[in-house]
Coordinates of C-alpha atoms in Angstrom, one line a residue:
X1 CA -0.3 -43.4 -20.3
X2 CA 0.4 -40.9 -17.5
X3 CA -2.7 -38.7 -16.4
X4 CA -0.1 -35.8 -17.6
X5 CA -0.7 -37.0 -21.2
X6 CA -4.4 -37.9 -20.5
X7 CA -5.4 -34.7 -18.9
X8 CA -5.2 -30.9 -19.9
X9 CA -6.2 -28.8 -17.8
X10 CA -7.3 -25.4 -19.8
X11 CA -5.5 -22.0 -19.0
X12 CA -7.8 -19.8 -16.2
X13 CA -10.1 -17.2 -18.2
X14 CA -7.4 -14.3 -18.8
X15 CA -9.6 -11.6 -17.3
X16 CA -10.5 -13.5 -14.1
X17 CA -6.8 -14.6 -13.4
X18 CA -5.8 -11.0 -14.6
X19 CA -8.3 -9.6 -12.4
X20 CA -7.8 -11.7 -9.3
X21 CA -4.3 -11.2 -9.5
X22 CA -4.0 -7.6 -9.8
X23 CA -6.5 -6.6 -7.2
X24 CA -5.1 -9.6 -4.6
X25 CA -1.1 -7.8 -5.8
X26 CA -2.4 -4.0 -5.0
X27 CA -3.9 -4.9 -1.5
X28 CA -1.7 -7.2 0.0
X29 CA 1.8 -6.1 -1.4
X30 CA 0.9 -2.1 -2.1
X31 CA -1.7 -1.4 0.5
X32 CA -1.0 -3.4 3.7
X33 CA 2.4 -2.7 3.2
X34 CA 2.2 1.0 2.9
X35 CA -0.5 1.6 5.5
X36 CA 1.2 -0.5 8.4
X37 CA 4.5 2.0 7.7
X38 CA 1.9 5.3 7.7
X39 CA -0.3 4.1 10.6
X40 CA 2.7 3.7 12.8
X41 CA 5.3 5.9 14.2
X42 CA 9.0 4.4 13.7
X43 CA 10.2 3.9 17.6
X44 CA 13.7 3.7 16.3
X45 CA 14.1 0.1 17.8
X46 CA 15.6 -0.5 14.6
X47 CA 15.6 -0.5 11.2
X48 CA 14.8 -4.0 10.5
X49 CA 11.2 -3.1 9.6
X50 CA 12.5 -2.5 6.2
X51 CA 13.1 -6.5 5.7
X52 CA 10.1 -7.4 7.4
X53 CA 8.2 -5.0 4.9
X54 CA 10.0 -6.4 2.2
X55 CA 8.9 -10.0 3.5
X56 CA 5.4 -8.7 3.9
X57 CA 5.7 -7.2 -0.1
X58 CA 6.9 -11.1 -1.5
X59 CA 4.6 -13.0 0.5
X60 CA 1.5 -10.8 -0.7
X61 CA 3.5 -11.1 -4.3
X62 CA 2.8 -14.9 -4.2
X63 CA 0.0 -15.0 -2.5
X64 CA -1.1 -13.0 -5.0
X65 CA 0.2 -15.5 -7.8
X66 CA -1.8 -18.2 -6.3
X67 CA -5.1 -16.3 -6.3
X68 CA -4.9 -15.4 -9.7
X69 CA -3.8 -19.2 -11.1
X70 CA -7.1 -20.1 -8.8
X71 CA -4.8 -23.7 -8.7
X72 CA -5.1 -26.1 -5.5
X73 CA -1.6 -25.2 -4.2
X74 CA -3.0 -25.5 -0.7
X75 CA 0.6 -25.9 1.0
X76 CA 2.2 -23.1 -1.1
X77 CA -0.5 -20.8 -0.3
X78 CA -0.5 -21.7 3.8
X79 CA 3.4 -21.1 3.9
X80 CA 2.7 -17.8 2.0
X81 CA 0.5 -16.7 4.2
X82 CA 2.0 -17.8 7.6
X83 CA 4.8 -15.6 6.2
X84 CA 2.8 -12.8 5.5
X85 CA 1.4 -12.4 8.6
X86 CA 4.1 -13.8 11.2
X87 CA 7.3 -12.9 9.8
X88 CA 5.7 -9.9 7.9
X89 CA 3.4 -7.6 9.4
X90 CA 3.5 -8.8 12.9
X91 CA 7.4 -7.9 13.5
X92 CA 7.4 -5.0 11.0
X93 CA 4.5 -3.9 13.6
X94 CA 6.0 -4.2 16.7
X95 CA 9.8 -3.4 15.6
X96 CA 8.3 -0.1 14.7
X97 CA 6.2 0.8 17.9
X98 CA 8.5 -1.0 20.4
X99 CA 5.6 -2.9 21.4
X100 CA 7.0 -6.6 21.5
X101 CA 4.7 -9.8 21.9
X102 CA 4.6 -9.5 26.1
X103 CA 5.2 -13.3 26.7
X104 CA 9.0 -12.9 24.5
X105 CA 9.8 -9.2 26.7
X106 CA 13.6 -8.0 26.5
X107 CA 14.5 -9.4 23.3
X108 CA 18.2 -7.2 22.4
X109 CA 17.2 -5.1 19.4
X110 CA 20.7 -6.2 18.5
X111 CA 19.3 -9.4 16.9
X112 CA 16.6 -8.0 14.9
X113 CA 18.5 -7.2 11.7
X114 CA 20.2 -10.9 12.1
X115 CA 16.9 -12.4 12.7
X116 CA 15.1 -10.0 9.7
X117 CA 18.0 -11.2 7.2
X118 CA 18.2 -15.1 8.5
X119 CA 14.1 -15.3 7.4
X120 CA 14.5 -13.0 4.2
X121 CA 17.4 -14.7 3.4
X122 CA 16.0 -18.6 4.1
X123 CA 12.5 -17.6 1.5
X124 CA 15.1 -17.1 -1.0
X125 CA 16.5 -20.4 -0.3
X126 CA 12.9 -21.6 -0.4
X127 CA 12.0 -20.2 -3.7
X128 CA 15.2 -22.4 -4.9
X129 CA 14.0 -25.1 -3.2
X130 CA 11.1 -25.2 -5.4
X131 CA 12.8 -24.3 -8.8
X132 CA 14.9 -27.7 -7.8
X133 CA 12.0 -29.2 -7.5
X134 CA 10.4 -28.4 -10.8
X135 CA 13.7 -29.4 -12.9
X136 CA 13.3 -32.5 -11.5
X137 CA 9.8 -33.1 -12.5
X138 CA 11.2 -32.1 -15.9
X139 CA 13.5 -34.2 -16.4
X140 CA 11.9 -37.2 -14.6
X141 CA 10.5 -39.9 -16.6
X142 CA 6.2 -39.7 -16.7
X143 CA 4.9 -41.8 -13.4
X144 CA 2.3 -44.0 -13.8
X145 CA -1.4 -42.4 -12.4
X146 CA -0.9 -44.7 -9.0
X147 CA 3.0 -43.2 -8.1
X148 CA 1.9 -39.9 -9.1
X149 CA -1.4 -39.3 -7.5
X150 CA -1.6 -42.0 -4.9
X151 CA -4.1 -45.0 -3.7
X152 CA -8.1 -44.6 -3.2
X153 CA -9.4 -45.0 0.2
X154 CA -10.2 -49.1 1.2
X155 CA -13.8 -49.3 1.6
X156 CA -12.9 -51.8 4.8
X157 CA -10.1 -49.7 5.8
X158 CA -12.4 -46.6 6.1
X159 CA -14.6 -47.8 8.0
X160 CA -12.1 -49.7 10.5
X161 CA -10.4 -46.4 10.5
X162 CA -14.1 -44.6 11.2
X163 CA -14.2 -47.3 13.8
X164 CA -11.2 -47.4 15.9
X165 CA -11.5 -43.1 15.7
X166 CA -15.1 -43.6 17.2
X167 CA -14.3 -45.8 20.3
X168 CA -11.3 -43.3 21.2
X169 CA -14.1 -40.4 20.9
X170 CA -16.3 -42.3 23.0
X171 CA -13.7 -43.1 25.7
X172 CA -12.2 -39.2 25.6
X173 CA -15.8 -37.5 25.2
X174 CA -16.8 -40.2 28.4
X175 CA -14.1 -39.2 30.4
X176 CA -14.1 -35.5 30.7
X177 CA -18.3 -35.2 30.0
X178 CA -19.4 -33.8 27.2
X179 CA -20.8 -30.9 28.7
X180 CA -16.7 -29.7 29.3
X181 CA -16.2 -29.6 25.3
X182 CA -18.4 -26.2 25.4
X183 CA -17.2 -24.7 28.4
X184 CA -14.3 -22.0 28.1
X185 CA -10.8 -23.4 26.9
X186 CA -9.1 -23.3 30.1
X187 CA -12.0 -25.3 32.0
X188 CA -11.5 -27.3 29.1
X189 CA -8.0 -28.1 29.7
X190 CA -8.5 -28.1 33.5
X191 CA -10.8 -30.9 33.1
X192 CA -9.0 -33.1 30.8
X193 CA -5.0 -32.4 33.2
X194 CA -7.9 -34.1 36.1
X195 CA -8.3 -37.1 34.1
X196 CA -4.7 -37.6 32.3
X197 CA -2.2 -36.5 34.7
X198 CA 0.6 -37.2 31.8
X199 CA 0.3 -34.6 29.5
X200 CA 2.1 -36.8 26.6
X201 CA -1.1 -39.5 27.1
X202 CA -3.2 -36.8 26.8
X203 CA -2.2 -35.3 23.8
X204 CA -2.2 -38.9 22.4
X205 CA -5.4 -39.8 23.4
X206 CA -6.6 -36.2 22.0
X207 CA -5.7 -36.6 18.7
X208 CA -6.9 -40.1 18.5
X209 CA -10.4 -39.0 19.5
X210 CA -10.7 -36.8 16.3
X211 CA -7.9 -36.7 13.7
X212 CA -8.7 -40.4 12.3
X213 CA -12.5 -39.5 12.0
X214 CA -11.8 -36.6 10.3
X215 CA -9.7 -38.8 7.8
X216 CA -12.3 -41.2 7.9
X217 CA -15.2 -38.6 6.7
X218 CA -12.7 -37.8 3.8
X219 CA -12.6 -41.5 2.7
X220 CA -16.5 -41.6 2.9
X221 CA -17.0 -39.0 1.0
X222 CA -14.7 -40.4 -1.9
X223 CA -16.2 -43.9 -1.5
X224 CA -19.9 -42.0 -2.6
X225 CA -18.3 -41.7 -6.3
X226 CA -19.6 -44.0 -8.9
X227 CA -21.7 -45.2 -6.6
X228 CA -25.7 -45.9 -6.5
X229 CA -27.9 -43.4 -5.6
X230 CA -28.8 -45.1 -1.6
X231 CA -24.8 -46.1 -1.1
X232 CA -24.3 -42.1 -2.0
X233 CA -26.9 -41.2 0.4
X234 CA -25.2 -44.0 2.9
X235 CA -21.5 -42.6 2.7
X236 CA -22.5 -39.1 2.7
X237 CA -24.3 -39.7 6.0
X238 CA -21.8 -41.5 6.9
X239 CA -19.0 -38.9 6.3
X240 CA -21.6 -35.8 7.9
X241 CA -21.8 -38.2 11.2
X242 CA -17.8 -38.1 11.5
X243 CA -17.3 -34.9 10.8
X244 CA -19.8 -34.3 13.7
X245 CA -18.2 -36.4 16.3
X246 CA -15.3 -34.4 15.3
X247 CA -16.9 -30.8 15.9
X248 CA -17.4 -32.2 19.1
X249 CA -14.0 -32.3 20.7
X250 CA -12.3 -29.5 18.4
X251 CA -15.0 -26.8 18.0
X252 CA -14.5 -22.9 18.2
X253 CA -15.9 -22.7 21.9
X254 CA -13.3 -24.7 23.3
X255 CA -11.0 -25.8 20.8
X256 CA -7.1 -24.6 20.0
X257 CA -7.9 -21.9 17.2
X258 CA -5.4 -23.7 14.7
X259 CA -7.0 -26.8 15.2
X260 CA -10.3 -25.5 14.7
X261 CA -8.9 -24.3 11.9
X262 CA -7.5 -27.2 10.3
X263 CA -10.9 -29.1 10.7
X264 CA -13.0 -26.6 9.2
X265 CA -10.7 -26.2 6.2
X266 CA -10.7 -29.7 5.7
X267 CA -15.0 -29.2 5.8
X268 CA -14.3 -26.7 2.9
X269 CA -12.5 -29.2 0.7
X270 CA -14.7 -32.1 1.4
X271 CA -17.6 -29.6 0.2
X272 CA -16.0 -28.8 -3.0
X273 CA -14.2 -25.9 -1.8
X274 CA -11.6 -26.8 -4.5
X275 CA -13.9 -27.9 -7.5
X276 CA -13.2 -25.3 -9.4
X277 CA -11.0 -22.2 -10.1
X278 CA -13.7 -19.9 -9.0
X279 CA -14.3 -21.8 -5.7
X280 CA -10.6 -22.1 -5.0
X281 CA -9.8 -18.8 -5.5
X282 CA -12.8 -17.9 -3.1
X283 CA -11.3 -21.0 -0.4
X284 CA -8.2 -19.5 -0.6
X285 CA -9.5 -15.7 -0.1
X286 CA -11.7 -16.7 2.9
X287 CA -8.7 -18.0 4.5
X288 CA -7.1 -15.3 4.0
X289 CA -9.5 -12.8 5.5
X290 CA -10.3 -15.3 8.3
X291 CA -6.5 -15.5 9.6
X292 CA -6.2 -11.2 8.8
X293 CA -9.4 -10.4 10.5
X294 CA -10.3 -13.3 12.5
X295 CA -7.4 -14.9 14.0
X296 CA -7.2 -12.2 16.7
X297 CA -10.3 -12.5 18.0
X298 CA -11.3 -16.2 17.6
X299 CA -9.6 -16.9 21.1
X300 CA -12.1 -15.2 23.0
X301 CA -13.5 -17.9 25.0
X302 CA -10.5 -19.0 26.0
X303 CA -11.3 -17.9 29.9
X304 CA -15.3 -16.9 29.8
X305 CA -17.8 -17.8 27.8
X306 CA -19.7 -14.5 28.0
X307 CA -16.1 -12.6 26.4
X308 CA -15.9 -8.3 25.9
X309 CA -14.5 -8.8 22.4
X310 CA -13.3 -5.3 21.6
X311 CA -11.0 -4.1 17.9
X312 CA -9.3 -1.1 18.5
X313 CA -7.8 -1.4 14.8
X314 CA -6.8 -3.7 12.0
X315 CA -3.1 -3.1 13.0
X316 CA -3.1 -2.2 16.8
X317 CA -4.2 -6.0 16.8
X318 CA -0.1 -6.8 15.9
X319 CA 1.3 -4.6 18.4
X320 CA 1.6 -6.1 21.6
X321 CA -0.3 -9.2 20.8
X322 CA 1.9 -12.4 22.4
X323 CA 0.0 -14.7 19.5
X324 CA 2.4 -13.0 17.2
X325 CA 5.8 -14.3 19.2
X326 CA 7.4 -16.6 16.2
X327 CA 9.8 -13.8 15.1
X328 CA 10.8 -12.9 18.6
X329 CA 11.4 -16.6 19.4
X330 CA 13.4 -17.0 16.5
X331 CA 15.8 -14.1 17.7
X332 CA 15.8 -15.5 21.5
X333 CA 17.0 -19.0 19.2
X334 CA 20.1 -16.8 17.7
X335 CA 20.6 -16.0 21.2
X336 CA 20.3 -19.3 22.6
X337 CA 22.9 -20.8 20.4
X338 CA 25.2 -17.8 20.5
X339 CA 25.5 -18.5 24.2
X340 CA 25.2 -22.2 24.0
X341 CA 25.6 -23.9 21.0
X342 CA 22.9 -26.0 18.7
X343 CA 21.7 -29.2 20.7
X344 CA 22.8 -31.1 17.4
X345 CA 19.6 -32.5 17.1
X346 CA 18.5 -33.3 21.0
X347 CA 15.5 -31.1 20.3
X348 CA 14.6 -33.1 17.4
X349 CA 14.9 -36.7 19.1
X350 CA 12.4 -35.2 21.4
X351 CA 9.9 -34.6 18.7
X352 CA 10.5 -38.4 17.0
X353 CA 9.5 -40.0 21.0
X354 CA 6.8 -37.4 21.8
X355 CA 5.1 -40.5 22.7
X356 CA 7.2 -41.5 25.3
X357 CA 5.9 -40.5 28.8
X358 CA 8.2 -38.4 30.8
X359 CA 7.9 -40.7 33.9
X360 CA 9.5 -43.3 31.9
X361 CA 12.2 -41.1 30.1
X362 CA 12.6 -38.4 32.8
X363 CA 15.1 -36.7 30.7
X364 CA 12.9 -36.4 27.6
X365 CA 13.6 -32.8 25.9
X366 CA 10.9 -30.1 26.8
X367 CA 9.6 -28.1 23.8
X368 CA 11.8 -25.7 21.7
X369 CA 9.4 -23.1 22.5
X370 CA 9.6 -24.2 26.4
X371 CA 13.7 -24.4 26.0
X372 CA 13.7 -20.5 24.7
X373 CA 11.1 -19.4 27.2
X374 CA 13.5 -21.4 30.2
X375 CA 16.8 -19.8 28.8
X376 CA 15.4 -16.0 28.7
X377 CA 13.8 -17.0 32.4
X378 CA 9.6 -16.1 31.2
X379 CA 7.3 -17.3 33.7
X380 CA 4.9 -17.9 31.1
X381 CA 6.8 -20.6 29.1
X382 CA 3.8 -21.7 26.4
X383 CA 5.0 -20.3 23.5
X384 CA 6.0 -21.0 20.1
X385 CA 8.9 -22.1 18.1
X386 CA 8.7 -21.7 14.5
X387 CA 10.2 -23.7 12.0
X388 CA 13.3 -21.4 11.9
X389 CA 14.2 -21.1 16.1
X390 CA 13.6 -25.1 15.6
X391 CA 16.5 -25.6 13.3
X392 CA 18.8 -22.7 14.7
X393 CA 18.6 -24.9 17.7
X394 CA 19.1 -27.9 16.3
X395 CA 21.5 -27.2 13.9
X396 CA 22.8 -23.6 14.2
X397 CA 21.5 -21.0 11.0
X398 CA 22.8 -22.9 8.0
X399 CA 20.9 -25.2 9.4
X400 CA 17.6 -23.3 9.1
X401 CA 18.6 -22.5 5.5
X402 CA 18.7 -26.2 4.8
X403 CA 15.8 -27.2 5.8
X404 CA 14.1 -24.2 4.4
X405 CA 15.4 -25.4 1.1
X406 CA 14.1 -29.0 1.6
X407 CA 10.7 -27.4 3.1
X408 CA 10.9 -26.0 -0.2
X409 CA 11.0 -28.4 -2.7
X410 CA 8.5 -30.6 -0.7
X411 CA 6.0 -28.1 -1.1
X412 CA 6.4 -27.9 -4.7
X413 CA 6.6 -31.7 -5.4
X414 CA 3.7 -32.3 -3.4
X415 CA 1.1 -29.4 -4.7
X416 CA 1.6 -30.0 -8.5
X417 CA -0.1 -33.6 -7.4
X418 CA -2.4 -32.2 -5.8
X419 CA -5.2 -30.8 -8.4
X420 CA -5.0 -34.5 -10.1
X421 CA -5.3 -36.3 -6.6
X422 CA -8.6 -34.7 -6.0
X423 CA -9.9 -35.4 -9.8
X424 CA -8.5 -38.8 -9.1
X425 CA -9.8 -39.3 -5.7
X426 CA -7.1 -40.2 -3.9
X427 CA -5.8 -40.7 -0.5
X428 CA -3.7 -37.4 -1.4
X429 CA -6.9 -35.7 -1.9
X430 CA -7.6 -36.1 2.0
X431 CA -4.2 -35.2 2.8
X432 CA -4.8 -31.8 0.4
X433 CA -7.9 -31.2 2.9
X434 CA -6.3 -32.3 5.7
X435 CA -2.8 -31.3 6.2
X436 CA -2.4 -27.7 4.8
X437 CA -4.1 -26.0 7.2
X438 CA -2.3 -28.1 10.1
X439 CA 1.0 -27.1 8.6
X440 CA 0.1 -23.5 9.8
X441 CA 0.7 -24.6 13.4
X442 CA 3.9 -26.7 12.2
X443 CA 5.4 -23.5 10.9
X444 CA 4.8 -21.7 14.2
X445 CA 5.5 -24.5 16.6
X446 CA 6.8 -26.0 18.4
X447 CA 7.6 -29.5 16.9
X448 CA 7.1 -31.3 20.3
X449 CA 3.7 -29.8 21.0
X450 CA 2.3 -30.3 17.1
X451 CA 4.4 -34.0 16.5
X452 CA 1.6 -35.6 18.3
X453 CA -1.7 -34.7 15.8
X454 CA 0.8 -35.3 12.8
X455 CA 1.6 -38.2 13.6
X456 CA -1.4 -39.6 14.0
X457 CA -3.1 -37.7 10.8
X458 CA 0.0 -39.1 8.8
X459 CA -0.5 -42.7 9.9
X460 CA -4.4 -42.4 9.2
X461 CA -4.0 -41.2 5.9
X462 CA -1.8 -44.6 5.1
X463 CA -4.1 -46.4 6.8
X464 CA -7.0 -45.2 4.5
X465 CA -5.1 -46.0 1.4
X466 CA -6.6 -49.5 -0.6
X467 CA -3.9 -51.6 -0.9
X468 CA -5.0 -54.3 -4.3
X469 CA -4.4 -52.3 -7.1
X470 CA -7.5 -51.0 -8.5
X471 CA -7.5 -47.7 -10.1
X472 CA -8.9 -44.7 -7.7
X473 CA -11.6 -43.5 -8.5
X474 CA -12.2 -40.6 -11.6
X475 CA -14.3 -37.8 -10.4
X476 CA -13.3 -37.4 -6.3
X477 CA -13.3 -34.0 -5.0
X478 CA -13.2 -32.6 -8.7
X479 CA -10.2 -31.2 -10.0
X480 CA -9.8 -27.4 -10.2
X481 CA -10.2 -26.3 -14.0
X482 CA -10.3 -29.5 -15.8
X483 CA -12.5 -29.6 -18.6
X484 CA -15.2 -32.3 -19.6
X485 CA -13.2 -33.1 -22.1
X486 CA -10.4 -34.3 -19.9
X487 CA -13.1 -36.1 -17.7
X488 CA -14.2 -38.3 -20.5
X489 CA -10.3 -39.1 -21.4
X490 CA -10.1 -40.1 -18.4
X491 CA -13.2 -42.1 -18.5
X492 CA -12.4 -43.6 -21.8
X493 CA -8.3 -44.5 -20.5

């Protein structure tokens, strides 16, 4: 019996979805919209504002959706809101004051209509993307519980994993001093360029000296279910004591603000954050407001620890800001192809051998986002590459509408597993704390300079998985909306 047939989730209270949904719909696609267009004077750059408001209306639309359901849709609801903010209000923003990110200067207002329509256009293809993916699931035959929700965490594996993540962490921590983890970012990064003169090793050695503890805390945390009282009070420690060690390399001080990011989110889940409709709903808000009123001012250590942090507005922070490059990247991509062709996948070969040190492939592709910044001649050449200039490069702009389409029905196929997974208390449920929050800094990019954590979160999460076939666990991280009814099913199948 499939846990389709076993479980049935009951429909959200009508007034609490009804409620949710309208108040999330009015603010995010009425009021936002409507008050970035009043508050700022139209430059007459051009008029391809009106697509990027249009984006900024759709993506509040399902944002929107998602807050009412109150349904663990963690990927859906990160792609929505990347949208919203980077290919909605930022551009719509700075087309309309002329006040472009300052790290992407010069870009022709020729290419924002193309670049407006490519993005509008490729959420389109997105949206079908998903519908493809929900036929399927329709006509697919019922998978059995392990194909459709995944394996529980080894007991052994967790703690090898918890292990292996702990001597890298002692190693990197060693290296630099602990004592450089909470100084400003750049000191930070200073530091660690004096130990690893290879940035490629460094990045490796990085991610390894966090991402499989914080996978490991997840698989603690599942293994307290159905357990006694003292081995619940064991794994729990356990789990708190990784997630630590983990705080200690990415923490808000020092740490990237996306990776910070991705491990408090993951915190959130392994608290419950997705129990419930009530708590997801409230997950999900808090994200929201954190990357709307946050985002812009959670990089203030970057340079002193003592930072003049100073809000002049909630939509002066768009204008001018070089954090918000990603649609102004994807235009200088247009460009870059219009004057040289896609690379036919060069860029992408440089993302599958990120690991590969460039003193022993001297050729080895630089980042998309470096490529852009080289071919429009920017001194300062750190910036992003979102999933769109990524596959304009690569494969030219049907390209981009391709693998928006694929991005698509991945999404979909992967969230409607993902309330079960965390009843079931599957490996999937870490992934669902893990990687949604991550895929925020996979839409903006670039691939080469996010490859290297994904990598290494991916092949953690199959190394967590038990590999005998005993049936996961049936409480987890609790399954948003399930009844107690359902629970006992379960129990009983």
């Amino acid at each position: 019996m499939s846990a389709a047939q076993i479980t049935r989730k009951p429909r959200p209270t009508l007034g609490a979805r009804f409620g949710w949904t309208m108040t999330s719909l009015v603010l995010l696609s009425g009021v936002v919209p409507l008050l970035a267009i009043a508050s700022t004077e139209d430059s007459g750059r051009s008029g391809a504002w009106a697509v990027t408001s249009a984006i900024i209306v759709w993506s509040g639309f399902r944002l929107a959706m998602i807050l009412g359901r109150g349904s663990a849709t963690p990927f859906a609801f990160m792609f929505w809101l990347f949208c919203y903010i980077f290919m909605g209000i930022a551009p719509t923003i700075q087309i309309r004051t002329y006040d472009l990110s300052p790290t992407t200067a010069g870009v022709s207002p020729a290419l924002d209509w193309i670049t407006a329509l490519l993005v509008g256009s490729s959420l389109i293809v997105f949206e079908l993307g998903g519908v493809l993916a929900g036929i399927r699931r329709r006509r697919a035959e019922p998978a059995s519980d392990r194909r459709l929700h995944g394996r529980p965490p080894g007991r052994a594996r967790t703690f090898i994993l918890a292990g292996a993540g702990l001597t890298v962490w002692i190693y990197y921590v060693g290296s630099l001093g602990i004592g450089s983890f909470f100084e400003a970012r750049d000191a930070r990064q200073d530091a660690r360029a004096a130990i690893f003169a290879d940035e490629s090793l460094a990045a490796v050695v990085s991610s390894l000296a966090w991402v499989p503890l914080l996978v490991a805390a997840g698989g603690f945390f599942l293994l307290r279910q159905g357990r006694p009282a003292a081995s619940r009070r064991g794994y729990l420690l356990l789990g708190l004591i990784s997630m630590c060690a983990v705080l200690v390399v990415v923490n808000p001080v020092s740490g990237a603000r996306f990776t910070s990011g991705t491990v408090l989110y993951a915190a959130l889940v392994y608290g419950g954050g997705m129990g419930t409709r009530a708590r997801t709903r409230t997950t999900f808000a808090v994200l929201l407001a954190g990357f709307l009123l946050v985002f812009p001012l959670a990089d203030a250590f970057r340079r002193s620890l003592s930072p003049t942090v100073e809000r002049q507005g909630f939509f002066t922070e768009y204008a001018g800001n070089s954090d918000y490059d990603g649609f102004w990247q994807i235009a200088n991509s247009i460009s870059y192809v219009g004057h040289y062709g896609p690379t036919w996948g060069r860029q992408l070969l440089g993302v599958v051998f990120f690991w590969v040190p460039r003193s022993i492939w001297p050729g080895k592709p630089v980042g998309t986002g470096v490529l852009l910044a080289e071919y429009r001649g920017y001194t300062f050449q750190n910036l992003s590459a979102p999933i769109w200039a990524e596959a304009v490069v690569n494969g030219g702009l049907v390209a981009a509408l391709i693998v928006l389409l694929g991005l698509g029905y991945l999404i979909r196929a992967i969230d409607r597993r993902v309330p079960e997974a965390l009843a079931s208390g599957s490996v999937l449920a870490v992934a669902a704390a893990t990687l949604p929050a991550y895929s925020i800094i996979l839409l903006r990019g670039s691939l080469l300079a996010a490859s290297g954590i994904l990598i290494v979160m991916l092949a953690s999460l199959w190394w967590l998985g038990e590999r005998k076939n005993a049936p996961p666990s049936v409480i987890g991280l609790e399954n948003p909306g399930t009844s107690d009814r359902s629970t006992r099913a379960r129990s009983a199948a």
